[in-house]
């Protein structure tokens, strides 16, 4: 189990990305769960696998 990041840095534009369909009050999720993030600036979507390193 791991807590998803509440925001990540967009690889493309350096903006902040926020999770879709997950909120801090939802708590930790199983390792391997895919949480989609949406970049606030360029609106790209990033699918992050929880429990694995962020893409660099
Ligand atoms: Zn972006």
mmCIF file of C-alpha atoms and ligand atoms in Angstrom:
data_model
loop_
_atom_site.group_PDB
_atom_site.id
_atom_site.type_symbol
_atom_site.label_atom_id
_atom_site.label_comp_id
_atom_site.label_asym_id
_atom_site.label_seq_id
_atom_site.Cartn_x
_atom_site.Cartn_y
_atom_site.Cartn_z
ATOM 1 C CA UNK A 1 0.000 0.000 0.000
ATOM 2 C CA UNK A 2 1.227 3.480 -0.777
ATOM 3 C CA UNK A 3 -0.109 7.018 -0.665
ATOM 4 C CA UNK A 4 -0.370 8.575 -4.131
ATOM 5 C CA UNK A 5 1.320 11.943 -4.541
ATOM 6 C CA UNK A 6 -1.171 14.784 -4.293
ATOM 7 C CA UNK A 7 0.659 16.489 -7.125
ATOM 8 C CA UNK A 8 3.452 15.583 -9.496
ATOM 9 C CA UNK A 9 5.559 17.626 -11.870
ATOM 10 C CA UNK A 10 4.641 17.429 -15.539
ATOM 11 C CA UNK A 11 7.484 15.903 -17.526
ATOM 12 C CA UNK A 12 6.618 18.016 -20.565
ATOM 13 C CA UNK A 13 6.073 21.519 -19.219
ATOM 14 C CA UNK A 14 7.099 21.435 -15.557
ATOM 15 C CA UNK A 15 3.598 22.348 -14.379
ATOM 16 C CA UNK A 16 1.731 20.678 -11.558
ATOM 17 C CA UNK A 17 -0.394 17.605 -12.234
ATOM 18 C CA UNK A 18 -3.252 16.592 -9.988
ATOM 19 C CA UNK A 19 -4.817 13.142 -9.583
ATOM 20 C CA UNK A 20 -8.090 12.301 -11.268
ATOM 21 C CA UNK A 21 -10.495 10.153 -9.302
ATOM 22 C CA UNK A 22 -8.447 10.033 -6.120
ATOM 23 C CA UNK A 23 -8.500 12.353 -3.124
ATOM 24 C CA UNK A 24 -6.258 12.427 -0.048
ATOM 25 C CA UNK A 25 -9.159 11.333 2.143
ATOM 26 C CA UNK A 26 -9.382 8.161 0.067
ATOM 27 C CA UNK A 27 -6.136 7.065 1.721
ATOM 28 C CA UNK A 28 -3.440 4.713 0.478
ATOM 29 C CA UNK A 29 -3.998 2.431 -2.491
ATOM 30 C CA UNK A 30 -2.584 -0.946 -3.420
ATOM 31 C CA UNK A 31 0.831 -1.025 -5.063
ATOM 32 C CA UNK A 32 0.361 -1.323 -8.795
ATOM 33 C CA UNK A 33 -2.790 0.806 -8.828
ATOM 34 C CA UNK A 34 -2.777 3.205 -11.769
ATOM 35 C CA UNK A 35 -3.814 6.760 -10.898
ATOM 36 C CA UNK A 36 -4.290 9.158 -13.801
ATOM 37 C CA UNK A 37 -2.979 12.693 -13.287
ATOM 38 C CA UNK A 38 -3.901 15.753 -15.344
ATOM 39 C CA UNK A 39 -1.473 18.579 -15.914
ATOM 40 C CA UNK A 40 -2.970 21.911 -14.964
ATOM 41 C CA UNK A 41 -0.925 23.767 -17.564
ATOM 42 C CA UNK A 42 -0.762 21.645 -20.728
ATOM 43 C CA UNK A 43 -3.618 19.268 -19.810
ATOM 44 C CA UNK A 44 -1.559 16.217 -20.617
ATOM 45 C CA UNK A 45 -2.577 13.061 -18.809
ATOM 46 C CA UNK A 46 -0.051 10.947 -16.935
ATOM 47 C CA UNK A 47 -0.870 7.483 -15.678
ATOM 48 C CA UNK A 48 1.180 6.866 -12.562
ATOM 49 C CA UNK A 49 1.641 3.381 -11.146
ATOM 50 C CA UNK A 50 1.588 3.639 -7.362
ATOM 51 C CA UNK A 51 4.497 2.003 -5.597
ATOM 52 C CA UNK A 52 6.875 2.501 -8.520
ATOM 53 C CA UNK A 53 9.272 5.381 -9.165
ATOM 54 C CA UNK A 54 7.882 8.369 -11.041
ATOM 55 C CA UNK A 55 8.880 8.576 -14.708
ATOM 56 C CA UNK A 56 11.871 10.841 -15.166
HETATM 57 ZN ZN1 LIG B 1 2.218 19.877 -18.583
#
